[in-house]
Coordinates of C-alpha atoms (C1' of nucleotides) in Angstrom, one line a residue:
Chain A
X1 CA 217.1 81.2 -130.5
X2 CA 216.4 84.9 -131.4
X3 CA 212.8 85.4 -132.1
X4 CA 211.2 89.2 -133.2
X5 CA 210.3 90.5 -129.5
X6 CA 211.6 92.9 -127.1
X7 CA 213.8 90.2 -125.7
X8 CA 215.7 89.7 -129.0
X9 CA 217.2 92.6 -128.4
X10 CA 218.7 92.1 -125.1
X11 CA 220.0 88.5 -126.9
X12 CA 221.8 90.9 -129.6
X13 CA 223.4 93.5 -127.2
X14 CA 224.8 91.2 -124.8
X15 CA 226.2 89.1 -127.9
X16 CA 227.6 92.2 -129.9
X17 CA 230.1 93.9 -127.5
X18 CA 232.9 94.2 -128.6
X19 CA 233.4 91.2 -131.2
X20 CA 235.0 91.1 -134.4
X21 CA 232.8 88.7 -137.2
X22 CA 234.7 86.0 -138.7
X23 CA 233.9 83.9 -141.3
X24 CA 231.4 80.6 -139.8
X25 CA 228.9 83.8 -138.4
X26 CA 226.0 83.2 -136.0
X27 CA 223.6 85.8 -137.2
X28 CA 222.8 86.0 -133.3
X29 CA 225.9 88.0 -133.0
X30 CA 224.8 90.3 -136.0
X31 CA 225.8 94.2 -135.7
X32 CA 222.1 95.8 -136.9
X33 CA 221.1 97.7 -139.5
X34 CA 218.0 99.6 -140.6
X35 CA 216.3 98.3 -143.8
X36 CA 214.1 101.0 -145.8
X37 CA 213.4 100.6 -149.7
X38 CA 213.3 104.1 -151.5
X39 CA 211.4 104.6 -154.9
X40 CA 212.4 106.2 -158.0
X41 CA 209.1 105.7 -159.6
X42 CA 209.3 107.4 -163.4
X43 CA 205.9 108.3 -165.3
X44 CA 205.2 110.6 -168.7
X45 CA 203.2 113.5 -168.2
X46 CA 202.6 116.1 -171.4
X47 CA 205.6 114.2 -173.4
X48 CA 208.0 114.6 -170.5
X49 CA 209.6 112.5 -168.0
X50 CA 208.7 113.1 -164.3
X51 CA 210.0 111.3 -161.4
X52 CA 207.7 110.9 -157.6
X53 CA 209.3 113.1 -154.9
X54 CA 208.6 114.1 -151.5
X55 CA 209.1 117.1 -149.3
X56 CA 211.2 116.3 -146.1
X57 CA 208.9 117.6 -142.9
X58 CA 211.6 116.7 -140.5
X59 CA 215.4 116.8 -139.9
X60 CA 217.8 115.9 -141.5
X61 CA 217.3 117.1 -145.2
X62 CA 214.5 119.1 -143.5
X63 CA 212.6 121.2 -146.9
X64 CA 214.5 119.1 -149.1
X65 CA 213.0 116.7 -152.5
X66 CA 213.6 112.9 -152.0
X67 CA 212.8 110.0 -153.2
X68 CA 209.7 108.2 -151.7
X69 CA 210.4 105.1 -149.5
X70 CA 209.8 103.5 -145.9
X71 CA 211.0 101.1 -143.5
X72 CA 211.0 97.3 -144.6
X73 CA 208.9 95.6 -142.4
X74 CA 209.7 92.6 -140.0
X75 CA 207.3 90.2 -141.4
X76 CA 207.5 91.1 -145.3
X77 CA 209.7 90.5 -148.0
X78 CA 211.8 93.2 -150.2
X79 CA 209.5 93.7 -153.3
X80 CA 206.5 93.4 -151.1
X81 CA 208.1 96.4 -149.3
X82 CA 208.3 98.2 -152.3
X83 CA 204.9 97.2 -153.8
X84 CA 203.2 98.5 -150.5
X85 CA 205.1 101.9 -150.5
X86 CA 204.3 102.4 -154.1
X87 CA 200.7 101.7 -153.5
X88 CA 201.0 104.2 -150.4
X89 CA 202.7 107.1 -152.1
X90 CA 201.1 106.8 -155.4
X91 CA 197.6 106.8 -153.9
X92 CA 196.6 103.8 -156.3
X93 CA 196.4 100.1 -155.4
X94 CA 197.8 97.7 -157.7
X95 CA 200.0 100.3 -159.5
X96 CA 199.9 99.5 -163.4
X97 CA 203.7 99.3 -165.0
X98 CA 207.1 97.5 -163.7
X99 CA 208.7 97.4 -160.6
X100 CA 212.1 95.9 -160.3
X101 CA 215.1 95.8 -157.7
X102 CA 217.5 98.7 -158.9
X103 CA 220.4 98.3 -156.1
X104 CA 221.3 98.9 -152.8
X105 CA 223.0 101.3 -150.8
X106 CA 224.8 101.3 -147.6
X107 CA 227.7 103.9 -146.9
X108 CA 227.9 104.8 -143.1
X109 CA 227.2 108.6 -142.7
X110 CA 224.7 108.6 -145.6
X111 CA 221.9 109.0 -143.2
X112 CA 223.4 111.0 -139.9
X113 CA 221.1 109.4 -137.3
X114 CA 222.4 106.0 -137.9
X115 CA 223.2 102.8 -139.9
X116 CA 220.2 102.5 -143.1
X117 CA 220.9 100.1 -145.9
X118 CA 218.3 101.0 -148.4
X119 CA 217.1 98.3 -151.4
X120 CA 216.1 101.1 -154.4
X121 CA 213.5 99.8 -156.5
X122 CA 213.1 101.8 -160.0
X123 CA 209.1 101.9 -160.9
X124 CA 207.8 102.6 -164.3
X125 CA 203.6 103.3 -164.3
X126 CA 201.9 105.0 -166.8
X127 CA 200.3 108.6 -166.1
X128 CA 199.1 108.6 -162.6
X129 CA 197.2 111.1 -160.4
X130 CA 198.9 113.7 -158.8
X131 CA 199.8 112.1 -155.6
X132 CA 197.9 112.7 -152.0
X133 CA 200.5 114.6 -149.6
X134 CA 201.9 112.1 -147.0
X135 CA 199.7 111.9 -143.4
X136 CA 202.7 114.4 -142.0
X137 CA 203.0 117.9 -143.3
X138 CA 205.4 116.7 -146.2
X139 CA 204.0 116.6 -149.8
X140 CA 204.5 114.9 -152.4
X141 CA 204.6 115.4 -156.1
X142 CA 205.4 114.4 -159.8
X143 CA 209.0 116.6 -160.6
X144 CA 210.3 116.6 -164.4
X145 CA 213.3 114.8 -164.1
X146 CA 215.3 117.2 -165.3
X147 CA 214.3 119.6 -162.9
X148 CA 215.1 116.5 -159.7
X149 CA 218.5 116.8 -161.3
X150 CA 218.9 120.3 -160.7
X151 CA 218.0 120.2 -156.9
X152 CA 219.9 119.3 -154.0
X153 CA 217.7 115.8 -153.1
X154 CA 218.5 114.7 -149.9
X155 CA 220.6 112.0 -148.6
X156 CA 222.3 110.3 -151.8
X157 CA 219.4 110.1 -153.2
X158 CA 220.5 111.9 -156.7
X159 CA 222.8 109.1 -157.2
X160 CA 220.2 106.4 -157.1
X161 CA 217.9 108.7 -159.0
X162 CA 220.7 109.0 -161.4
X163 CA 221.4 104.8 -161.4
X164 CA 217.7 104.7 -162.2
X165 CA 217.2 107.1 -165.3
X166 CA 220.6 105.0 -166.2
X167 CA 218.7 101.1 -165.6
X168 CA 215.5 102.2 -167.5
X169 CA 217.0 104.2 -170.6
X170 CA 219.5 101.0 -171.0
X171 CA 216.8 98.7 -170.5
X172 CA 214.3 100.2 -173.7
X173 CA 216.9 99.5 -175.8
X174 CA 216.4 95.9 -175.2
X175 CA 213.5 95.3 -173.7
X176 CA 209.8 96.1 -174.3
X177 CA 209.8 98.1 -170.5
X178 CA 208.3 101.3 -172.7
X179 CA 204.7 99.1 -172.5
X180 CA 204.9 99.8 -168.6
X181 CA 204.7 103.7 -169.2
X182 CA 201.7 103.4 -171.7
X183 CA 198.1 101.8 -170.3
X184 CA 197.0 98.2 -171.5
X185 CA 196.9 99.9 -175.1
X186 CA 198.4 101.8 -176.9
X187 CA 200.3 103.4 -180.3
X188 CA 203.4 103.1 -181.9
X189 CA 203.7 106.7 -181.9
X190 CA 203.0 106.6 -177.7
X191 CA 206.0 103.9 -177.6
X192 CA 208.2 106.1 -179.6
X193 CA 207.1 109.3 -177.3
X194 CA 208.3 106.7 -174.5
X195 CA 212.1 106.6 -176.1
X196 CA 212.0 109.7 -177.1
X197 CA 211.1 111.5 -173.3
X198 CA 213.3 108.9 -171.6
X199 CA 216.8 109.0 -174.2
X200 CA 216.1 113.0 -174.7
X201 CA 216.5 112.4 -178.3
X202 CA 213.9 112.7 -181.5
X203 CA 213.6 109.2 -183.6
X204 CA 212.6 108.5 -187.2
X205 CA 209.1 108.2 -186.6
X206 CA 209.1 105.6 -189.8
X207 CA 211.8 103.4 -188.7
X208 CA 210.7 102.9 -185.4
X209 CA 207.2 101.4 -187.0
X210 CA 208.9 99.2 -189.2
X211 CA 211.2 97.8 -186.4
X212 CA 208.9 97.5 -183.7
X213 CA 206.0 96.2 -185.7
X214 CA 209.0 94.0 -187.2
X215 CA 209.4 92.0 -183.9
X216 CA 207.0 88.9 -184.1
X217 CA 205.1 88.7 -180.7
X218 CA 206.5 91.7 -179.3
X219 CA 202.7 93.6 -180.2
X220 CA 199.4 92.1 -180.5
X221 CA 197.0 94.1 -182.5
X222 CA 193.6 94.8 -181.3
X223 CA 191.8 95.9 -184.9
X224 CA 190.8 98.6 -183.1
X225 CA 192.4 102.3 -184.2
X226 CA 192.6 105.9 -182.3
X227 CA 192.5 108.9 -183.5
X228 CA 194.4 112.1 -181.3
X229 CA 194.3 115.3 -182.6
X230 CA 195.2 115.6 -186.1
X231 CA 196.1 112.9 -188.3
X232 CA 195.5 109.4 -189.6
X233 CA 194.2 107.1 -186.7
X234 CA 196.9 104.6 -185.4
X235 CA 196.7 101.0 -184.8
X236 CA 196.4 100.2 -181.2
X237 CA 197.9 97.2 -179.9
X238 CA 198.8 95.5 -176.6
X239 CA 201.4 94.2 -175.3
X240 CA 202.4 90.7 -176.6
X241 CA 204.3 87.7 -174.9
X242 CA 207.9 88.3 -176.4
X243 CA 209.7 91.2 -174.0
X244 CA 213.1 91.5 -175.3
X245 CA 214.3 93.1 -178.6
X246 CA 216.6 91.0 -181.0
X247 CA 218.2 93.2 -182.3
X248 CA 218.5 95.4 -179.6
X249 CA 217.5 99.7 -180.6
X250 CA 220.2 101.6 -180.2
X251 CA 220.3 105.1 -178.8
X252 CA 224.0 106.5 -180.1
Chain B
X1 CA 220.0 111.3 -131.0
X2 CA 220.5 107.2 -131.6
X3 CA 224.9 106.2 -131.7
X4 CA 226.4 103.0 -132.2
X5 CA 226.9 101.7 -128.8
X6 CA 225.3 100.1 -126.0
X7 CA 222.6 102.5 -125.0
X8 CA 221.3 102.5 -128.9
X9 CA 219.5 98.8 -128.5
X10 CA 217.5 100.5 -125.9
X11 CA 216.5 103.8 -127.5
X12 CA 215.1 101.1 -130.3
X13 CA 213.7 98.9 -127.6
X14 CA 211.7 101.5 -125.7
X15 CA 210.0 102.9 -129.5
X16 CA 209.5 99.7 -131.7
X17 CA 207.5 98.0 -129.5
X18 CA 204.7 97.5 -131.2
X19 CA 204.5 100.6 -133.3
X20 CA 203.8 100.3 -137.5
X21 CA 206.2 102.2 -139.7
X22 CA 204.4 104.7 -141.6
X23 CA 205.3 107.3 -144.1
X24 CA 207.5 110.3 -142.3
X25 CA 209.5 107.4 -140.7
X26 CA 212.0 108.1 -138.3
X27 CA 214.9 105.7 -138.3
X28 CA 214.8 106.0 -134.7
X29 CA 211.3 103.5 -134.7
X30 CA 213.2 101.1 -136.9
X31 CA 212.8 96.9 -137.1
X32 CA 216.3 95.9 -137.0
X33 CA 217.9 93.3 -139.8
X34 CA 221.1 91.3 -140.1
X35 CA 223.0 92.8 -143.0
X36 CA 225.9 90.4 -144.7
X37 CA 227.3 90.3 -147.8
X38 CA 227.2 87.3 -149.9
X39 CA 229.5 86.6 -152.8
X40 CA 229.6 84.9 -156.4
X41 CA 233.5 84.5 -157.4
X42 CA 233.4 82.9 -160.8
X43 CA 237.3 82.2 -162.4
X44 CA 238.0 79.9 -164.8
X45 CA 240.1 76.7 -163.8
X46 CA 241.1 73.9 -166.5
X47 CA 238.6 76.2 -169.7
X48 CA 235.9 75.4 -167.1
X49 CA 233.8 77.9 -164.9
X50 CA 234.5 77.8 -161.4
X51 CA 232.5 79.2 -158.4
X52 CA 233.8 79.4 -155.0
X53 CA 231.8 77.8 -152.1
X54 CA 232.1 76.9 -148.6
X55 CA 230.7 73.8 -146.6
X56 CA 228.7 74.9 -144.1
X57 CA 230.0 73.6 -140.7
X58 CA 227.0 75.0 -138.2
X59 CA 223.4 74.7 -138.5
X60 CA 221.1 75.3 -140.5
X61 CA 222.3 73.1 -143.7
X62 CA 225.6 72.2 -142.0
X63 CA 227.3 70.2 -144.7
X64 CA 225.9 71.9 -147.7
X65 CA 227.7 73.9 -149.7
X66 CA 227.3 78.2 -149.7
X67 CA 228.3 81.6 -151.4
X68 CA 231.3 82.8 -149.0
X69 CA 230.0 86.0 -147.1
X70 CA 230.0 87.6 -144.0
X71 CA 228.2 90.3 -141.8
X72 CA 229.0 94.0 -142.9
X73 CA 230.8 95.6 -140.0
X74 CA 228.9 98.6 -138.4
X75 CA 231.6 101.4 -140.0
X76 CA 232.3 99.5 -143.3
X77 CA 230.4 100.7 -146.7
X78 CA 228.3 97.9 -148.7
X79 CA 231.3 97.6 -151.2
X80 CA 234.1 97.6 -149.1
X81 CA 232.8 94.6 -147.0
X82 CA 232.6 92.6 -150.2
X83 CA 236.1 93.3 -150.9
X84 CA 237.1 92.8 -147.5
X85 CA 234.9 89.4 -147.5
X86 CA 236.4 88.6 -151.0
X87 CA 240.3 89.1 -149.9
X88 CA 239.7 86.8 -146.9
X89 CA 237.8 84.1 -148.6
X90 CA 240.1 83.6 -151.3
X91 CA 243.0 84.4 -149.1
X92 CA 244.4 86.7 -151.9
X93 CA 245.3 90.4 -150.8
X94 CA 244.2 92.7 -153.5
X95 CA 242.2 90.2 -155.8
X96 CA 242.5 91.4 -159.1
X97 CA 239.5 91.5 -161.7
X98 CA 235.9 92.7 -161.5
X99 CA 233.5 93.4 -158.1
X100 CA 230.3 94.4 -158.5
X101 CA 226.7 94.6 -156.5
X102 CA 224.5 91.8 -158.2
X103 CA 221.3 92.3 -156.0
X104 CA 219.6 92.2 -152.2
X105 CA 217.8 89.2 -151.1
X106 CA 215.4 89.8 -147.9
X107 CA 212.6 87.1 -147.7
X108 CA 211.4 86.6 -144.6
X109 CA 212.7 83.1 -143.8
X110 CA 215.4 82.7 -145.7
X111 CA 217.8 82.1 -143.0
X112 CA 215.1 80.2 -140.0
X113 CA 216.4 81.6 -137.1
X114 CA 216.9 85.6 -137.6
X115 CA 215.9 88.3 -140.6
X116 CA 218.9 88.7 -142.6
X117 CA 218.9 91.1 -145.8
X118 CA 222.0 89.8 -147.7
X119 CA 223.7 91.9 -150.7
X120 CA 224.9 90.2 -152.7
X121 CA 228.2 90.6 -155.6
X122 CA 229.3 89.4 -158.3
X123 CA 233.3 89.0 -158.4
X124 CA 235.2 87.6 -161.5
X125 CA 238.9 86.7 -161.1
X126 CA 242.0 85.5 -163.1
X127 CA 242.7 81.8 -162.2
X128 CA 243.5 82.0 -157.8
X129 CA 245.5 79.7 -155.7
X130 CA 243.1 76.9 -154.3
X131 CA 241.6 78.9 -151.3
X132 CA 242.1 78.4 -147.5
X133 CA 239.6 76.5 -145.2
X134 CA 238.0 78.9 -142.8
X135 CA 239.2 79.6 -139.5
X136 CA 236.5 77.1 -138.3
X137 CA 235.8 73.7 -139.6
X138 CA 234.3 74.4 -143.0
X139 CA 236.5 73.8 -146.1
X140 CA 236.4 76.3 -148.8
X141 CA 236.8 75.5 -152.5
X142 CA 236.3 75.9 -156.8
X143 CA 233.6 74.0 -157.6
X144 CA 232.3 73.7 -161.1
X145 CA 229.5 76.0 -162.1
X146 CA 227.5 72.8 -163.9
X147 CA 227.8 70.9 -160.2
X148 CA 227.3 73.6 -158.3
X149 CA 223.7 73.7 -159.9
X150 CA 223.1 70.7 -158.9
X151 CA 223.9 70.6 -155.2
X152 CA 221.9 71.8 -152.8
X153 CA 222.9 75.4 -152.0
X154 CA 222.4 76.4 -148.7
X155 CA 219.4 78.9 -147.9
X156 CA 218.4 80.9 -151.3
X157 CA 221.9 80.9 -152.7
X158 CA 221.4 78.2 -155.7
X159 CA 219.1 81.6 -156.8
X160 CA 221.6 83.9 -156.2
X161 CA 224.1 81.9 -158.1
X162 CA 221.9 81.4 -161.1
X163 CA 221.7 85.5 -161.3
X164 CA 225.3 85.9 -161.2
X165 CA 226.0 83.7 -163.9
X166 CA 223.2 85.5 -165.4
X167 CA 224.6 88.8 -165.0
X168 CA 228.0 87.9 -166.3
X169 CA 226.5 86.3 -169.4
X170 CA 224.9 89.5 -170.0
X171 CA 227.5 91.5 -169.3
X172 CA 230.1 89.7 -171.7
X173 CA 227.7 90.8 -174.4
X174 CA 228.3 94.1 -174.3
X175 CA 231.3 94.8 -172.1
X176 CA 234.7 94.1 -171.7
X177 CA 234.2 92.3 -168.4
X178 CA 235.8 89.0 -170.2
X179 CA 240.0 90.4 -169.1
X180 CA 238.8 90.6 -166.1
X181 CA 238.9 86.6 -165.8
X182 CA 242.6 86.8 -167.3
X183 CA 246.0 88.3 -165.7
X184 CA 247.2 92.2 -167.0
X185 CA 247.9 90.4 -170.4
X186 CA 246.2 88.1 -172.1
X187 CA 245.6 86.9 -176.0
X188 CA 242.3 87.1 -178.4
X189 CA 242.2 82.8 -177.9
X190 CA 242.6 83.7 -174.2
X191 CA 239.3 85.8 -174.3
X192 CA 237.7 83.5 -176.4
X193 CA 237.9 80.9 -174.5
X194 CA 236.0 82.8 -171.5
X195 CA 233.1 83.8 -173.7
X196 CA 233.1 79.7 -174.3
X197 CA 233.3 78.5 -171.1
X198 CA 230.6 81.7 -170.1
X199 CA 228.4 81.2 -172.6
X200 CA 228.6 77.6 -172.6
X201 CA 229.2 77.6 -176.7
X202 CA 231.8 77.5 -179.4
X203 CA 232.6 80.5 -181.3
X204 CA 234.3 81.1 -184.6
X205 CA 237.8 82.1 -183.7
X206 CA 238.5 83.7 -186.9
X207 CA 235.2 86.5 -186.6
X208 CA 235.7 86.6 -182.8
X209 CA 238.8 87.5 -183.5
X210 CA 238.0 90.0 -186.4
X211 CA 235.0 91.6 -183.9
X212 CA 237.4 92.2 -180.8
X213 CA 240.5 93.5 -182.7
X214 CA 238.1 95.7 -184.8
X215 CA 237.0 97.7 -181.8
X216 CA 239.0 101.0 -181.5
X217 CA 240.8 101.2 -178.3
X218 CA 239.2 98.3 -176.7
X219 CA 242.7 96.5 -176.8
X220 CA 246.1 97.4 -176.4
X221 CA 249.0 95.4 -178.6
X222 CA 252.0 95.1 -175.8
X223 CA 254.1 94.3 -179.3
X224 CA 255.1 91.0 -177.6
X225 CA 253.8 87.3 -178.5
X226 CA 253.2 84.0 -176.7
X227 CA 253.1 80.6 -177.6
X228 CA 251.0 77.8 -175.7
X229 CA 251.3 74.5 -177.2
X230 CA 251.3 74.1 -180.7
X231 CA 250.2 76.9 -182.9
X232 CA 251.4 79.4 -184.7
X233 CA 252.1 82.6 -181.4
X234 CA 249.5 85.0 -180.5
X235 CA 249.8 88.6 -179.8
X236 CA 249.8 90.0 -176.4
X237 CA 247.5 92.5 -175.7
X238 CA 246.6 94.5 -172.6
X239 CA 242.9 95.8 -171.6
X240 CA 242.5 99.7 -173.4
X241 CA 240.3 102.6 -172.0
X242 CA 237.2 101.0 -174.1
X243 CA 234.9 98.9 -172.2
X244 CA 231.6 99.2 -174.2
X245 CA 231.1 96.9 -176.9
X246 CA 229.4 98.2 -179.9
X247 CA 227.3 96.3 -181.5
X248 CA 227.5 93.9 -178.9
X249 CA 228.7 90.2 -179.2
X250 CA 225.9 88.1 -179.7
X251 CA 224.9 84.8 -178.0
X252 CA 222.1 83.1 -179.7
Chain C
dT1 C1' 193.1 122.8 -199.1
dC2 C1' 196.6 122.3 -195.7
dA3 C1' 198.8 120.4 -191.8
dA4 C1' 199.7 116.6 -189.1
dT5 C1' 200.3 111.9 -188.0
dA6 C1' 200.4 106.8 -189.6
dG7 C1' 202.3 103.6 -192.3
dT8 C1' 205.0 101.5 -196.8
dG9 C1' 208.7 101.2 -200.1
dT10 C1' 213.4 101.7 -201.4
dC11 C1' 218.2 102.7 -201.4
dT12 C1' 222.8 102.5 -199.2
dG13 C1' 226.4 101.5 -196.0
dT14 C1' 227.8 98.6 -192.4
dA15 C1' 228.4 94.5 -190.0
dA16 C1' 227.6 89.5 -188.8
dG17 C1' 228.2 84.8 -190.1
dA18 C1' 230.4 81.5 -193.1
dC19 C1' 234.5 79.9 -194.6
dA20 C1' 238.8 79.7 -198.0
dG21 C1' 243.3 80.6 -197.5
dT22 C1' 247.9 82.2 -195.4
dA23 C1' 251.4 82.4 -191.3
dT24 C1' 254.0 80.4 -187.7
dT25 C1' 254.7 77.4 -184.3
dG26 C1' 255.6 72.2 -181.9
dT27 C1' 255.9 67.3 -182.7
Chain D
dA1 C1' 255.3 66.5 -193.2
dC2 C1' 251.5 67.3 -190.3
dA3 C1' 248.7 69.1 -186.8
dA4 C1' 247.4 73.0 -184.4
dT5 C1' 246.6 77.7 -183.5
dA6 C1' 246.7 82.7 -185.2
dC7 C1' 245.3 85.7 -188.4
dT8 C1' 243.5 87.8 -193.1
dG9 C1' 240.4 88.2 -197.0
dT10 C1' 236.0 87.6 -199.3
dC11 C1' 231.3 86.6 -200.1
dT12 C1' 226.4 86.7 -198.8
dT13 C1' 222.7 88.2 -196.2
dA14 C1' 220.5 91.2 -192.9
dC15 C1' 219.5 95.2 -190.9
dA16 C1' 220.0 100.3 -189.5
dG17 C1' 219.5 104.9 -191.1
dA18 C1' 217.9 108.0 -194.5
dC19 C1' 214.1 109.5 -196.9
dA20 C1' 210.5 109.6 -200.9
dC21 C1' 205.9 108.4 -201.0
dT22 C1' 201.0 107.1 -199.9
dA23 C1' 196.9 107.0 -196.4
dT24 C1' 193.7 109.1 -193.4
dT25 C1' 192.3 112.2 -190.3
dG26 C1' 191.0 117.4 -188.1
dA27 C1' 191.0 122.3 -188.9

DNA sequence: TCAATAGTGTCTGTAAGACAGTATTGT
DNA sequence: ACAATACTGTCTTACAGACACTATTGA
């Protein structure tokens, strides 16, 4: 039996050479793989949509932007993976928002050194603080998305960026996801702001009231109102127990 | 510089013992996982939905019944070891329909003797030949969906099941994905009766039919028709360059 | 007062769901 | 003839989108 100690590896290298796997596997024949989860953690800052990056300190992709993201570890599951690497590149513990699994990827070559699979989760948090560099020389940092688009990100990491932006602006149209961007309260008019930084389009500020408010459970008011700047105070609510939107909103 | 060979287990030796990942990883200090593929091939057999397991002939749960899969090979990409995995399983070269990545599923423990991160797809498929038995003892075969939920799936796949019928539920909503349980041509009953034996419910033939056919470019009339049975004969159609439904079907 | 934001009322076009009715086959 | 399936037309209701209008604040 295999067990996680320098001796499992001898088990594996002896086992390995040179077989083809067939169907009715032995995992102790198993060709290895690393396993890292990488981030694409969205926030709004000043009405626009920002995605977490890092600086690259070391070959390959040396100076370039990528996603956050680290090695899974032996003892601990997937989204714990994640949850623990958003805690540690955020800087904040129990990161407010939504963290789900986006996909994974896998092609040889995408990292040069060797075989990575990496399991992308997609993170939605409201306004954080700008994050702490890493403990090497790289540094990290909120990018407007539309600027992460225009650089050269290492690995493939602008295609999962890009499947990302894709899973959260098809999920709003459904869902009630645009609460994780705002704190525990918040406006109608901060939900629309949501839609309208992550679709990149302008929406009838008096439709979206009267279809929001419109969903029963979807928002739970608190009596209270806020007041921002100019203008009549708005309602503030909280998020309610129904998360999906029948009908969905539509972004055409 | 790590390569796929022989020496490469002992450059990872030598630096993983006892070292903790940290942020400015280097995949040379990586803990090593199994990586397999696991698959959910729904068809439809008899207006019923079929998945395709295999008995398990080693331990752990020998006997019980599992999503075909298989290790992904050291120079293969994540997809192309599900299609690989799918043509042998099924025994069909070329298996026409729909392959895509469902999700990963990495818990520590979820196969007892070795950690194993398994991707998992989603495959839907026209009506196939009754599959092959393995090249070892266990016996492969359609089993209806409704009694495959209430075997005992071996390790974590009764979850992985449930989200692939999930997925294709929600996917028939908005999507095309429906032809890709039928051959190159197919009729509007033909389609119907996937989103019935999907969804699990009876639709109104005459607005499902009035929906589909009103969506430009979604279907293509082959100017033919065909006649099952009794009945006046349907029109032939093949799939069109439309996949997006919209307004989506509903399932309430 | 004016500008800005929040929220309500109303109209119109479109589409979903229900279902009557017609068309074309096998038995 | 009759049953079964394919397809068409029509009616009602509901909702999306457009937008006039009222409410309440800061400057």
């Amino acid at each position: 039996m295999a067990t996680i100690n320098g001796c499992w590896f001898d088990v594996n290298l002896t086992r390995y050479g040179g077989r083809v796997t067939l169907p009715g596997y032995d995992p102790a024949d198993f060709p290895p793989f690393a396993v890292t989860v990488d981030l694409v953690v969205l926030t709004l800052r000043g009405g626009e949509l920002h995605v977490l990056l890092v600086e690259r300190g070391a070959e390959p992709w040396r100076g370039h932007w990528a996603l956050p993201g680290g090695f899974v570890r032996p003892d601990e599951g997937l989204d714990a993976a994640a949850e623990r690497e958003l805690a540690e590149e955020t800087g904040v513990h129990d990161v407010p928002g939504h963290l789900e699994q986006l996909a994974s990827y896998g092609d040889p070559g995408r990292d040069p050194r060797m075989r990575v699979v990496s399991v992308a989760y997609l993170a939605l948090a409201p306004d954080l603080p700008e994050p702490r560099a890493g403990t090497d020389a790289a540094q990290a940092a909120w990018v407007p998305v539309v600027r992460a688009q225009r650089e050269a990100l290492a690995f493939d990491h602008a295609r999962i960026l890009a499947d990302g932006l894709e899973r959260a602006r098809a999920k709003l149209e459904y869902s009630s996801l645009a609460t994780a961007f705002c704190g525990p309260e918040f406006t109608i008019g901060d939900l629309r702001r949501v839609y309208e930084a992550v679709w990149g389009a302008t929406l009838d500020p008096r439709n979206f009231h009267r279809k929001l408010t419109g969903v029963p459970g979807l928002l739970v008011d608190t009596g209270r109102t806020r007041t921002e700047g100019r203008g009549r105070p708005a309602t503030v609510y909280r998020r309610g127990d129904v998360t999906t939107l029948h009908p969905p909103l539509t972004r055409d």
